[in-house]
Short mmCIF file of C-alpha atoms and ligand atoms in Angstrom, two decimals:
data_model
loop_
_atom_site.label_atom_id
_atom_site.label_comp_id
_atom_site.label_asym_id
_atom_site.label_seq_id
_atom_site.Cartn_x
_atom_site.Cartn_y
_atom_site.Cartn_z
CA MET A 1 139.97 -34.76 127.01
CA THR A 2 141.55 -31.41 126.64
CA ILE A 3 142.04 -29.91 130.56
CA HIS A 4 142.20 -26.18 130.52
CA GLY A 5 144.49 -24.34 131.43
CA PHE A 6 145.35 -26.58 134.28
CA ARG A 7 145.89 -30.27 135.44
CA SER A 8 144.66 -31.94 138.98
CA ALA A 9 144.42 -35.42 139.78
CA HIS A 10 141.47 -34.62 141.87
CA SER A 11 138.30 -35.78 141.31
CA ALA A 12 139.64 -36.41 137.22
CA GLY A 13 136.72 -37.23 134.92
CA LEU A 14 133.91 -36.97 138.46
CA ALA A 15 131.22 -34.62 136.36
CA ALA A 16 132.31 -36.24 132.94
CA ARG A 17 130.90 -39.67 134.07
CA CYS A 18 127.79 -38.08 136.57
CA LEU A 19 126.49 -35.78 133.32
CA GLU A 20 126.56 -39.33 131.37
CA LYS A 21 123.78 -40.97 133.38
CA LEU A 22 121.67 -38.35 133.63
CA LYS A 23 118.38 -39.96 132.27
CA ARG A 24 116.85 -36.68 130.46
CA ARG A 25 119.88 -36.69 128.32
CA ASP A 26 117.60 -33.54 126.59
CA PHE A 27 119.51 -31.63 129.57
CA VAL A 28 122.87 -31.54 128.07
CA GLU A 29 121.86 -31.24 124.22
CA GLY A 30 123.28 -27.50 124.42
CA ALA A 31 121.03 -26.70 122.46
CA ALA A 32 119.20 -22.96 122.76
CA LEU A 33 115.47 -22.05 122.62
CA ILE A 34 114.26 -19.37 120.44
CA ASP A 35 110.97 -19.41 118.45
CA GLY A 36 109.82 -22.88 119.44
CA CYS A 37 112.86 -24.17 118.26
CA TRP A 38 116.03 -26.37 119.22
CA ILE A 39 118.87 -24.79 117.56
CA ALA A 40 122.29 -26.50 117.88
CA GLY A 41 124.38 -23.68 116.55
CA GLN A 42 126.44 -23.94 113.75
CA GLN A 43 129.86 -23.65 116.33
CA ARG A 44 129.87 -24.37 119.69
CA ASP A 45 131.36 -23.43 122.84
CA MET A 46 132.49 -25.68 125.48
CA VAL A 47 131.49 -26.36 129.34
CA ILE A 48 134.29 -26.65 131.78
CA ASP A 49 134.28 -28.46 135.17
CA PRO A 50 136.08 -25.44 137.10
CA ALA A 51 137.16 -28.41 139.85
CA SER A 52 139.42 -30.35 137.26
CA GLY A 53 138.80 -28.13 134.31
CA GLU A 54 137.81 -30.37 131.77
CA GLU A 55 135.37 -30.20 129.48
CA ILE A 56 132.05 -32.03 130.12
CA ALA A 57 129.81 -31.05 127.10
CA ASP A 58 129.28 -28.16 124.33
CA VAL A 59 126.90 -25.98 123.71
CA ALA A 60 125.41 -23.78 120.53
CA ARG A 61 126.77 -20.39 120.11
CA CYS A 62 124.33 -18.24 118.79
CA ASN A 63 124.70 -14.85 116.89
CA ALA A 64 123.59 -11.42 116.10
CA ALA A 65 120.66 -12.98 113.90
CA ASP A 66 119.63 -15.40 116.57
CA MET A 67 119.55 -13.24 118.82
CA GLY A 68 117.13 -10.77 116.35
CA LEU A 69 114.18 -14.06 115.93
CA ALA A 70 114.57 -14.51 119.32
CA ILE A 71 113.13 -10.90 120.01
CA ALA A 72 110.86 -11.42 117.07
CA ALA A 73 109.66 -14.52 118.82
CA ALA A 74 109.01 -12.55 121.47
CA GLU A 75 107.31 -9.77 120.15
CA GLN A 76 104.91 -12.20 118.41
CA SER A 77 103.81 -14.41 121.44
CA PHE A 78 103.59 -11.02 123.35
CA SER A 79 99.45 -10.13 122.59
CA ALA A 80 98.58 -13.50 123.49
CA TRP A 81 100.38 -14.62 126.89
CA ARG A 82 99.16 -10.90 127.98
CA GLY A 83 95.50 -11.99 127.11
CA LEU A 84 95.34 -15.15 129.11
CA LEU A 85 94.42 -14.53 132.45
CA PRO A 86 96.30 -14.23 135.11
CA ALA A 87 95.35 -17.82 136.25
CA ARG A 88 96.22 -19.32 132.94
CA ARG A 89 99.29 -17.54 133.55
CA GLY A 90 99.30 -19.40 136.89
CA ALA A 91 99.53 -22.37 135.73
CA ILE A 92 101.39 -22.85 133.42
CA LEU A 93 104.16 -21.51 136.13
CA LYS A 94 103.30 -24.28 138.96
CA SER A 95 103.34 -27.01 136.37
CA TRP A 96 107.10 -25.14 135.29
CA ALA A 97 107.65 -25.74 139.43
CA SER A 98 106.63 -29.64 139.67
CA LEU A 99 108.70 -30.14 136.68
CA MET A 100 112.08 -28.14 138.51
CA LEU A 101 111.23 -30.15 141.07
CA HIS A 102 110.64 -33.16 140.02
CA HIS A 103 114.18 -32.88 138.31
CA SER A 104 115.52 -31.88 141.13
CA GLU A 105 118.45 -33.64 141.35
CA GLU A 106 119.42 -33.87 137.12
CA LEU A 107 119.37 -30.18 137.48
CA ALA A 108 121.27 -29.29 140.97
CA MET A 109 123.64 -32.31 139.06
CA LEU A 110 124.32 -29.99 136.40
CA VAL A 111 124.80 -27.26 138.33
CA THR A 112 127.78 -28.42 140.57
CA CYS A 113 129.22 -30.18 137.14
CA GLU A 114 128.81 -26.16 135.23
CA GLN A 115 129.26 -24.14 138.83
CA GLY A 116 130.92 -25.86 140.86
CA LYS A 117 129.18 -25.19 144.49
CA PRO A 118 128.46 -28.26 147.06
CA ILE A 119 125.72 -30.82 145.89
CA THR A 120 123.48 -29.87 148.38
CA GLU A 121 123.96 -25.46 148.09
CA ALA A 122 122.37 -26.67 144.54
CA ARG A 123 119.38 -28.51 145.77
CA HIS A 124 118.77 -25.83 147.73
CA GLU A 125 119.19 -23.37 144.74
CA ILE A 126 116.99 -25.94 143.02
CA ALA A 127 114.23 -25.67 145.35
CA TYR A 128 114.44 -21.96 146.14
CA GLY A 129 115.07 -20.83 141.81
CA ALA A 130 111.31 -22.88 141.97
CA GLY A 131 110.14 -21.11 145.03
CA PHE A 132 109.71 -17.76 141.90
CA LEU A 133 107.88 -19.67 140.61
CA GLU A 134 104.63 -21.09 142.64
CA TRP A 135 105.18 -17.44 144.12
CA PHE A 136 104.59 -15.41 141.28
CA ALA A 137 102.22 -17.51 140.09
CA ALA A 138 99.84 -16.13 142.93
CA GLU A 139 101.20 -12.84 142.72
CA GLY A 140 100.25 -12.14 139.25
CA GLU A 141 96.79 -12.78 140.25
CA ARG A 142 97.10 -9.55 142.43
CA ALA A 143 98.52 -6.76 139.84
CA TYR A 144 96.17 -4.34 141.51
CA GLY A 145 95.32 -0.81 140.26
CA GLU A 146 94.37 2.12 142.03
CA THR A 147 91.69 3.94 141.71
CA ILE A 148 92.30 7.89 143.27
CA PRO A 149 89.82 9.92 144.56
CA SER A 150 89.26 12.90 142.22
CA HIS A 151 90.59 16.35 142.00
CA LYS A 152 87.91 17.12 138.94
CA SER A 153 84.53 16.98 139.66
CA GLY A 154 82.23 14.91 137.68
CA SER A 155 85.45 12.37 137.08
CA LEU A 156 86.57 8.77 138.03
CA LEU A 157 90.64 8.50 138.64
CA HIS A 158 92.03 5.09 137.06
CA VAL A 159 94.89 3.36 137.55
CA ARG A 160 95.79 0.12 135.72
CA MET A 161 99.24 -2.01 135.29
CA GLN A 162 99.78 -3.58 132.41
CA PRO A 163 102.77 -5.59 131.36
CA ILE A 164 105.88 -3.81 130.09
CA GLY A 165 105.86 -5.61 126.53
CA VAL A 166 109.74 -7.90 125.40
CA THR A 167 111.84 -8.46 128.49
CA ALA A 168 115.22 -9.34 128.82
CA ALA A 169 117.33 -11.16 131.39
CA ILE A 170 121.61 -11.12 131.47
CA THR A 171 122.04 -13.80 134.59
CA PRO A 172 125.06 -15.03 136.01
CA TRP A 173 127.09 -17.33 137.05
CA ASN A 174 126.88 -18.20 140.72
CA PHE A 175 123.49 -19.48 141.11
CA PRO A 176 122.51 -20.19 136.78
CA VAL A 177 119.25 -21.44 137.96
CA ALA A 178 117.81 -19.15 141.03
CA MET A 179 118.43 -15.58 139.28
CA ILE A 180 117.09 -16.58 135.83
CA THR A 181 113.68 -18.15 137.66
CA ARG A 182 113.47 -15.22 139.98
CA LYS A 183 113.42 -12.59 136.93
CA ALA A 184 111.36 -14.77 134.54
CA ALA A 185 108.26 -15.93 137.56
CA ALA A 186 107.59 -12.22 138.05
CA ALA A 187 107.75 -10.77 133.98
CA LEU A 188 105.78 -14.01 132.81
CA ALA A 189 103.55 -13.35 135.54
CA ALA A 190 102.98 -9.49 134.96
CA GLY A 191 102.02 -11.29 130.79
CA CYS A 192 105.60 -10.36 129.16
CA PRO A 193 107.93 -12.64 127.51
CA MET A 194 111.44 -12.81 128.58
CA ILE A 195 114.89 -13.73 126.15
CA VAL A 196 117.86 -14.52 128.46
CA LYS A 197 120.97 -14.58 128.08
CA PRO A 198 122.60 -16.67 130.77
CA ALA A 199 126.58 -16.26 131.85
CA PRO A 200 128.99 -18.68 129.38
CA GLU A 201 130.32 -20.91 132.75
CA THR A 202 127.06 -21.87 132.96
CA PRO A 203 124.75 -22.82 129.75
CA LEU A 204 123.08 -26.46 131.08
CA SER A 205 121.12 -25.69 134.16
CA ALA A 206 120.06 -22.54 131.84
CA LEU A 207 119.14 -24.63 129.20
CA ALA A 208 117.88 -27.75 131.84
CA ILE A 209 115.03 -24.83 132.59
CA ALA A 210 114.14 -24.13 129.38
CA ARG A 211 112.97 -28.11 128.67
CA LEU A 212 111.05 -27.89 131.30
CA ALA A 213 109.49 -24.19 130.61
CA GLU A 214 108.24 -25.84 127.21
CA GLN A 215 107.84 -29.26 128.61
CA ALA A 216 105.08 -27.03 131.29
CA GLY A 217 102.94 -25.40 129.27
CA VAL A 218 104.89 -22.03 129.01
CA PRO A 219 103.64 -21.56 123.91
CA ARG A 220 106.78 -20.38 121.98
CA GLY A 221 108.26 -17.30 122.17
CA VAL A 222 107.54 -16.63 126.19
CA PHE A 223 111.07 -18.13 127.15
CA GLN A 224 113.45 -18.37 125.46
CA VAL A 225 117.08 -18.74 126.20
CA VAL A 226 120.37 -17.17 123.82
CA VAL A 227 123.65 -18.79 124.63
CA GLY A 228 126.94 -17.57 122.91
CA ASP A 229 129.19 -14.35 123.53
CA PRO A 230 127.84 -12.00 126.26
CA ILE A 231 128.76 -8.50 123.95
CA GLU A 232 127.56 -10.57 120.65
CA LEU A 233 124.16 -10.66 121.82
CA SER A 234 123.38 -8.23 124.35
CA VAL A 235 124.24 -5.95 120.72
CA PRO A 236 120.33 -6.34 119.58
CA LEU A 237 119.14 -7.53 122.46
CA LEU A 238 120.17 -3.92 124.06
CA SER A 239 119.99 -1.60 121.09
CA ASP A 240 116.75 -2.83 119.11
CA PRO A 241 113.76 -0.89 120.68
CA ARG A 242 111.30 -3.75 120.88
CA THR A 243 112.95 -5.19 124.19
CA ARG A 244 111.25 -2.40 126.46
CA ALA A 245 113.16 -3.98 130.37
CA LEU A 246 116.44 -5.28 130.88
CA SER A 247 117.12 -7.96 134.32
CA PHE A 248 120.29 -8.16 134.89
CA THR A 249 122.41 -9.49 137.38
CA GLY A 250 126.71 -9.52 138.07
CA SER A 251 128.95 -6.62 138.02
CA THR A 252 128.69 -3.22 138.79
CA GLU A 253 131.24 -2.36 136.25
CA VAL A 254 128.89 -4.32 133.67
CA GLY A 255 126.07 -3.45 135.22
CA ARG A 256 126.42 0.28 134.91
CA LEU A 257 127.57 -0.59 130.78
CA LEU A 258 123.96 -1.78 130.27
CA LEU A 259 122.61 0.47 131.47
CA GLY A 260 124.14 2.79 128.98
CA GLU A 261 123.38 0.74 126.15
CA SER A 262 119.81 1.18 127.42
CA ALA A 263 119.49 4.16 127.94
CA LYS A 264 119.47 5.10 124.39
CA SER A 265 116.44 3.31 123.90
CA VAL A 266 115.20 4.30 127.25
CA LYS A 267 114.29 0.94 128.72
CA LYS A 268 112.79 0.08 131.81
CA VAL A 269 115.65 -1.14 133.47
CA SER A 270 116.95 -3.07 136.90
CA LEU A 271 120.15 -4.44 138.21
CA GLU A 272 121.72 -6.58 140.63
CA LEU A 273 125.00 -5.65 141.52
CA GLY A 274 127.78 -6.42 143.40
CA GLY A 275 127.90 -6.25 147.46
CA HIS A 276 130.60 -5.59 150.14
CA ALA A 277 128.33 -6.87 152.95
CA PRO A 278 129.06 -5.26 156.16
CA PHE A 279 128.20 -7.90 159.48
CA VAL A 280 128.25 -6.24 162.61
CA VAL A 281 128.49 -8.11 165.89
CA PHE A 282 128.48 -6.23 169.23
CA ASP A 283 130.38 -7.65 172.24
CA ASP A 284 126.25 -7.86 173.88
CA VAL A 285 125.94 -11.57 171.87
CA ASN A 286 126.28 -15.05 172.00
CA ILE A 287 128.85 -15.85 170.65
CA GLU A 288 128.13 -19.13 168.84
CA LYS A 289 125.41 -17.66 167.57
CA ALA A 290 127.75 -14.97 166.06
CA VAL A 291 130.07 -17.34 164.41
CA SER A 292 128.09 -20.01 162.65
CA GLY A 293 125.71 -16.49 161.32
CA ALA A 294 129.07 -15.12 159.99
CA MET A 295 130.13 -18.78 158.92
CA ALA A 296 126.67 -18.41 157.08
CA ALA A 297 127.06 -15.57 155.78
CA LYS A 298 130.54 -16.11 154.55
CA PHE A 299 130.92 -19.71 153.25
CA ALA A 300 127.54 -20.09 151.78
CA THR A 301 127.85 -20.31 147.44
CA SER A 302 131.34 -21.18 148.44
CA GLY A 303 131.88 -17.07 149.24
CA GLN A 304 131.06 -16.28 145.40
CA ASP A 305 127.39 -14.71 147.07
CA CYS A 306 126.40 -10.83 146.60
CA LEU A 307 125.49 -11.28 149.98
CA ALA A 308 128.54 -12.25 151.10
CA ALA A 309 129.55 -10.54 154.96
CA ASN A 310 132.78 -8.74 153.55
CA ARG A 311 133.92 -7.37 156.42
CA ILE A 312 132.92 -8.90 159.87
CA TYR A 313 133.04 -5.63 162.43
CA VAL A 314 133.84 -7.07 165.57
CA GLN A 315 133.86 -5.60 168.67
CA ARG A 316 136.40 -5.50 170.84
CA GLY A 317 135.29 -6.81 174.31
CA LEU A 318 134.46 -9.61 172.23
CA TYR A 319 137.46 -9.60 169.38
CA ASN A 320 140.16 -12.12 170.48
CA ALA A 321 137.46 -15.02 171.71
CA PHE A 322 135.25 -13.85 168.32
CA VAL A 323 138.36 -14.52 166.04
CA GLU A 324 139.43 -17.76 167.89
CA ALA A 325 135.85 -19.31 167.42
CA PHE A 326 135.78 -18.44 163.48
CA ALA A 327 139.21 -19.78 163.15
CA GLY A 328 138.44 -23.13 164.29
CA ALA A 329 135.31 -23.13 162.26
CA VAL A 330 136.53 -22.20 159.30
CA ARG A 331 139.74 -24.78 159.92
CA ARG A 332 136.89 -27.64 160.00
CA LEU A 333 135.56 -26.79 157.10
CA LYS A 334 135.72 -29.25 153.41
CA VAL A 335 137.37 -28.58 149.99
CA GLY A 336 136.71 -30.54 147.53
CA HIS A 337 134.94 -31.29 144.00
CA GLY A 338 131.10 -30.13 144.60
CA LEU A 339 129.64 -33.39 143.67
CA ASP A 340 131.63 -35.46 147.11
CA PRO A 341 129.02 -34.56 149.50
CA ALA A 342 130.96 -34.36 152.35
CA ILE A 343 132.57 -30.79 150.98
CA ASP A 344 131.38 -27.57 152.49
CA ILE A 345 133.81 -25.21 149.95
CA GLY A 346 133.95 -25.80 146.27
CA PRO A 347 136.02 -24.44 143.03
CA MET A 348 135.49 -20.82 142.19
CA THR A 349 133.97 -20.60 139.44
CA LYS A 350 136.34 -19.04 137.30
CA ALA A 351 139.76 -18.18 137.97
CA SER A 352 140.17 -15.12 137.93
CA VAL A 353 137.82 -15.29 141.38
CA ALA A 354 140.32 -16.96 143.19
CA LYS A 355 142.96 -14.73 141.55
CA LYS A 356 141.52 -11.71 142.89
CA CYS A 357 141.10 -13.73 146.82
CA ARG A 358 145.16 -14.91 146.79
CA LEU A 359 145.71 -11.73 145.83
CA GLN A 360 143.28 -10.05 148.16
CA ILE A 361 144.77 -12.24 151.04
CA ASP A 362 148.85 -11.21 149.80
CA ASP A 363 147.66 -7.66 150.70
CA ALA A 364 146.17 -7.82 153.54
CA VAL A 365 149.55 -10.40 154.71
CA ALA A 366 151.85 -7.49 153.10
CA LYS A 367 150.11 -5.15 155.36
CA GLY A 368 150.03 -6.96 159.13
CA ALA A 369 146.26 -8.97 158.88
CA GLN A 370 146.77 -12.37 160.35
CA ALA A 371 146.28 -15.73 158.34
CA VAL A 372 144.59 -18.76 158.99
CA SER A 373 143.03 -21.51 156.64
CA ALA A 374 141.47 -24.59 156.16
CA LYS A 375 143.71 -27.88 156.34
CA GLN A 376 143.94 -29.71 153.22
CA ASP A 377 145.86 -32.60 152.12
CA GLU A 378 145.32 -33.11 148.54
CA SER A 379 146.40 -30.60 145.55
CA LEU A 380 143.40 -29.15 144.72
CA GLY A 381 143.42 -27.45 140.78
CA PRO A 382 144.10 -23.31 140.86
CA ASN A 383 140.67 -23.09 140.52
CA PHE A 384 140.34 -24.19 144.48
CA VAL A 385 140.57 -21.41 147.34
CA LEU A 386 141.60 -23.23 150.13
CA PRO A 387 138.53 -21.16 152.91
CA THR A 388 140.97 -18.45 155.18
CA LEU A 389 140.20 -16.14 157.80
CA LEU A 390 142.30 -13.08 157.89
CA SER A 391 141.79 -11.19 160.84
CA ASP A 392 143.78 -7.76 162.64
CA VAL A 393 142.14 -6.28 159.05
CA THR A 394 142.60 -2.67 158.40
CA GLU A 395 140.41 0.21 156.17
CA GLY A 396 143.36 0.28 153.59
CA MET A 397 143.68 -3.25 152.66
CA LEU A 398 142.21 -4.51 149.61
CA ILE A 399 140.27 -6.44 150.81
CA ALA A 400 138.43 -3.85 153.28
CA GLN A 401 138.23 -1.95 149.99
CA GLU A 402 136.06 -4.20 147.56
CA GLU A 403 133.95 -7.18 147.01
CA THR A 404 135.69 -10.65 147.32
CA PHE A 405 133.54 -13.26 146.06
CA GLY A 406 134.83 -15.69 147.45
CA PRO A 407 135.91 -17.85 150.66
CA VAL A 408 137.77 -15.18 152.33
CA ALA A 409 136.74 -13.28 155.39
CA ALA A 410 138.09 -10.33 156.91
CA VAL A 411 137.19 -9.15 160.83
CA LEU A 412 138.14 -6.13 162.03
CA PRO A 413 137.85 -4.60 165.46
CA PHE A 414 136.09 -1.65 166.00
CA ASP A 415 134.77 0.16 169.42
CA THR A 416 132.16 2.39 169.62
CA GLU A 417 128.58 1.92 168.01
CA GLU A 418 129.11 5.05 165.77
CA GLU A 419 132.02 4.48 163.91
CA VAL A 420 130.80 1.15 163.00
CA VAL A 421 127.83 2.65 161.54
CA ALA A 422 130.32 4.76 159.46
CA ARG A 423 132.44 2.15 159.21
CA ALA A 424 130.35 0.48 157.51
CA ASN A 425 128.70 2.79 155.43
CA ALA A 426 132.13 4.40 154.08
CA SER A 427 131.71 1.95 150.84
CA GLU A 428 129.94 2.56 147.15
CA MET A 429 127.96 -0.62 147.72
CA GLY A 430 124.84 -1.05 149.67
CA LEU A 431 123.28 -4.30 148.46
CA ALA A 432 122.79 -5.97 152.42
CA GLY A 433 124.05 -5.95 155.71
CA TYR A 434 124.09 -7.78 159.17
CA ILE A 435 123.59 -6.94 162.55
CA TYR A 436 124.67 -8.93 165.71
CA THR A 437 123.49 -7.71 168.89
CA ASP A 438 120.60 -8.58 172.25
CA SER A 439 120.05 -4.70 172.25
CA LEU A 440 117.05 -4.17 170.70
CA ARG A 441 116.82 -0.43 170.71
CA ARG A 442 120.52 -0.49 169.44
CA ALA A 443 119.04 -3.17 166.55
CA LEU A 444 116.39 -0.54 165.56
CA ARG A 445 119.15 2.21 165.51
CA LEU A 446 121.13 0.68 163.15
CA SER A 447 118.38 -0.69 161.66
CA GLU A 448 117.57 3.20 160.61
CA GLN A 449 121.42 4.33 160.28
CA LEU A 450 122.69 1.35 157.03
CA GLU A 451 122.56 2.58 154.38
CA TYR A 452 121.61 -0.71 152.65
CA GLY A 453 118.17 -2.06 151.07
CA MET A 454 118.34 -5.23 153.15
CA LEU A 455 119.33 -6.13 156.69
CA GLY A 456 119.69 -9.45 158.94
CA VAL A 457 119.66 -8.58 162.34
CA ASN A 458 120.76 -11.70 164.45
CA THR A 459 120.13 -13.47 160.72
CA ALA A 460 122.35 -14.57 158.05
CA SER A 461 118.76 -16.34 155.77
CA PHE A 462 116.33 -13.54 154.73
CA THR A 463 116.25 -14.09 151.35
CA GLY A 464 113.28 -15.75 149.56
CA PRO A 465 110.72 -14.86 147.07
CA PRO A 466 108.64 -12.66 149.27
CA ILE A 467 110.83 -9.62 150.33
CA PRO A 468 111.88 -7.16 147.92
CA PHE A 469 115.81 -7.95 147.20
CA GLY A 470 118.02 -5.56 145.69
CA GLY A 471 120.63 -2.58 146.78
CA TRP A 472 121.24 0.60 147.19
CA LYS A 473 124.07 3.54 146.01
CA GLN A 474 125.60 0.80 143.20
CA SER A 475 124.68 -2.07 144.36
CA GLY A 476 121.43 -1.87 142.13
CA LEU A 477 118.13 -0.25 140.83
CA GLY A 478 114.77 -1.56 141.40
CA ARG A 479 114.35 -5.09 143.10
CA GLU A 480 113.51 -8.78 142.42
CA GLY A 481 110.78 -10.69 144.56
CA SER A 482 108.41 -10.02 145.65
CA ARG A 483 105.15 -7.32 144.94
CA HIS A 484 107.39 -5.07 143.78
CA GLY A 485 109.47 -7.52 142.03
CA LEU A 486 106.85 -8.17 139.58
CA ALA A 487 105.63 -4.10 139.13
CA GLU A 488 109.89 -3.96 137.18
CA TYR A 489 107.88 -6.00 134.54
CA MET A 490 104.63 -3.54 134.49
CA GLU A 491 103.53 0.39 133.04
CA LEU A 492 101.67 2.01 134.90
CA LYS A 493 98.78 3.78 133.35
CA TYR A 494 96.63 6.44 134.22
CA VAL A 495 93.17 7.32 133.10
CA CYS A 496 90.78 9.94 133.29
CA PHE A 497 86.88 9.01 132.66
CA GLY A 498 85.73 12.99 132.24
CA ASP A 499 81.85 14.00 132.22
CA LEU A 500 80.66 11.53 133.72
CA ALA A 501 77.49 13.79 135.38
CA ALA A 502 76.48 14.35 131.60
CA ARG A 503 73.40 11.93 130.29
CA GLU A 504 73.74 9.64 126.74
CA ARG A 505 71.92 11.50 124.08
P1 NAD B 601 129.21 -10.26 135.32
O1 NAD B 601 128.59 -9.45 135.40
O2 NAD B 601 130.89 -10.35 134.41
O3 NAD B 601 128.60 -11.31 133.89
C1 NAD B 601 127.59 -11.20 134.42
C2 NAD B 601 126.54 -11.64 133.21
O4 NAD B 601 126.69 -10.72 132.31
C3 NAD B 601 127.34 -12.33 132.66
O5 NAD B 601 125.64 -13.38 132.28
C4 NAD B 601 127.84 -12.29 131.31
O6 NAD B 601 128.12 -12.48 130.29
C5 NAD B 601 126.73 -10.78 130.87
N1 NAD B 601 128.65 -9.87 130.66
C6 NAD B 601 129.60 -9.79 130.89
N2 NAD B 601 130.10 -9.07 129.92
C7 NAD B 601 129.30 -8.00 129.57
C8 NAD B 601 129.07 -7.78 128.32
N3 NAD B 601 129.91 -6.09 128.01
N4 NAD B 601 128.32 -6.36 127.90
C9 NAD B 601 126.71 -7.52 128.17
N5 NAD B 601 126.68 -8.51 129.19
C10 NAD B 601 128.50 -9.08 129.74
O7 NAD B 601 129.31 -10.66 137.03
P2 NAD B 601 129.79 -11.75 137.20
O8 NAD B 601 131.44 -12.53 137.29
O9 NAD B 601 129.27 -13.02 136.07
O10 NAD B 601 129.69 -11.93 138.72
C11 NAD B 601 129.88 -11.61 139.76
C12 NAD B 601 129.30 -10.43 140.07
O11 NAD B 601 128.13 -10.49 140.52
C13 NAD B 601 129.68 -10.06 141.71
O12 NAD B 601 129.85 -8.60 141.75
C14 NAD B 601 128.10 -10.02 142.44
O13 NAD B 601 128.11 -9.71 143.07
C15 NAD B 601 127.52 -9.78 140.99
N6 NAD B 601 126.60 -10.29 141.42
C16 NAD B 601 125.27 -9.87 142.24
C17 NAD B 601 124.01 -10.38 142.09
C18 NAD B 601 122.49 -9.93 142.80
O14 NAD B 601 121.90 -10.00 142.91
N7 NAD B 601 123.17 -9.02 143.76
C19 NAD B 601 124.44 -11.64 142.20
C20 NAD B 601 125.16 -12.57 141.61
C21 NAD B 601 126.11 -11.72 141.62
#
């Protein structure tokens, strides 16, 4: 068995043995779904377990010509799919969600084996991902238009919402199931076909949900998954004028690039990009509540989460006690292979993420931060980063300036409300923020002043199908989930019926 770049005695062979036991052998065939056919591809790419570095499966490497076939098939399928009653489309989406829940355990294993997250979080992701299919199954029936009081005598003004056409999704590896269903549920409910280009690190999860889409009765060409090299596949997808909308989740850097490419054929673009969330704790708050919120907001998905608290600002009066309690909780985190049900933190999915975490820790410590890490007896592979708390962080440190995307928590003291609002807003990013306070007035003031698309007040848990997920500034464009998410895949059509007073001859 080839080991990629490193050898870890810890958990050797664990993921491969787990995948061998899957009853749904088609989940690990690694075939792409194009125009209703399962394509094995002439060339194959390997899928790696990020915990052990071992190859665990191989998948088709599709090329630009395959993407061309997918676009043609999607266009071909559009008219029949948009012509179905929304309730009929909804029934198919519901059946897809039920199949996901039925196969939840196997899907969760795939996610953990290729992405690395703890199995309990993977199970939660499957339920969360299926939730978008269920929610949009119903929301598709509510794509109401408008009737506008007329400004012209004898005329009637209508606004209709109609599906935009062929849509594309380019998705990341941190939520390899939910980032696909959050897009596809809305697109398909709106009446649009969707072509998904998943992250090359996590193709198995995407291909498995495509199997279930087919089984649920999603017609040929309406939901396709094309796997392979991101640049080779995205060039035809974005340059083709038949692709009318793009939904992308990933880094701000790649998002900017794809927005530029999409501009050439003026596509409708929604982008869910990076975060750099402030987590603001005032000294009127219960310390246990604040620490447990910070733990959840920082360490979910092993820190590889765009909602992750990246700058934890704690008011001076509570600062020392907060750091002590937070350090105790960080020390207790268990690190290991995601298939071990006792662990809290898995490996980083990409070596580059682990490298960035180490760089930020070294930079902060060199500039005067104090570091406390979780204890770990076993030696783990290089993709693992021990959960670390950095206190006395200052704005000059890298971790205060850029997203971490790993299990490293930065705590910074502050004195006044005005000061912390200014520091929290001093970022190019504007995805999510958190406010912990017992003062309703203060919570209302901050919810007005913080320049973020989503805010949690005294909670670290706020995402789900009914909410408009998305960011301000360079964290993105558009929204996913909620009725606003459906609108990303629809065009408005204004129709003026004139001359209504005239009688038919
Ligand atoms: P990434 O931007 O490198 O990759 C995302 C997707 O884009 C993948 O499918 C990848 O294959 C593809 N891609 C990469 N380069 C490309 C190119 N040149 N042309 C076409 N496609 C390309 O990001 P990542 O490393 O996979 O994910 C980490 C980043 O994503 C973080 O910054 C994080 O904040 C962000 N993210 C945001 C959200 C959100 O909802 N806002 C969710 C998850 C991740």
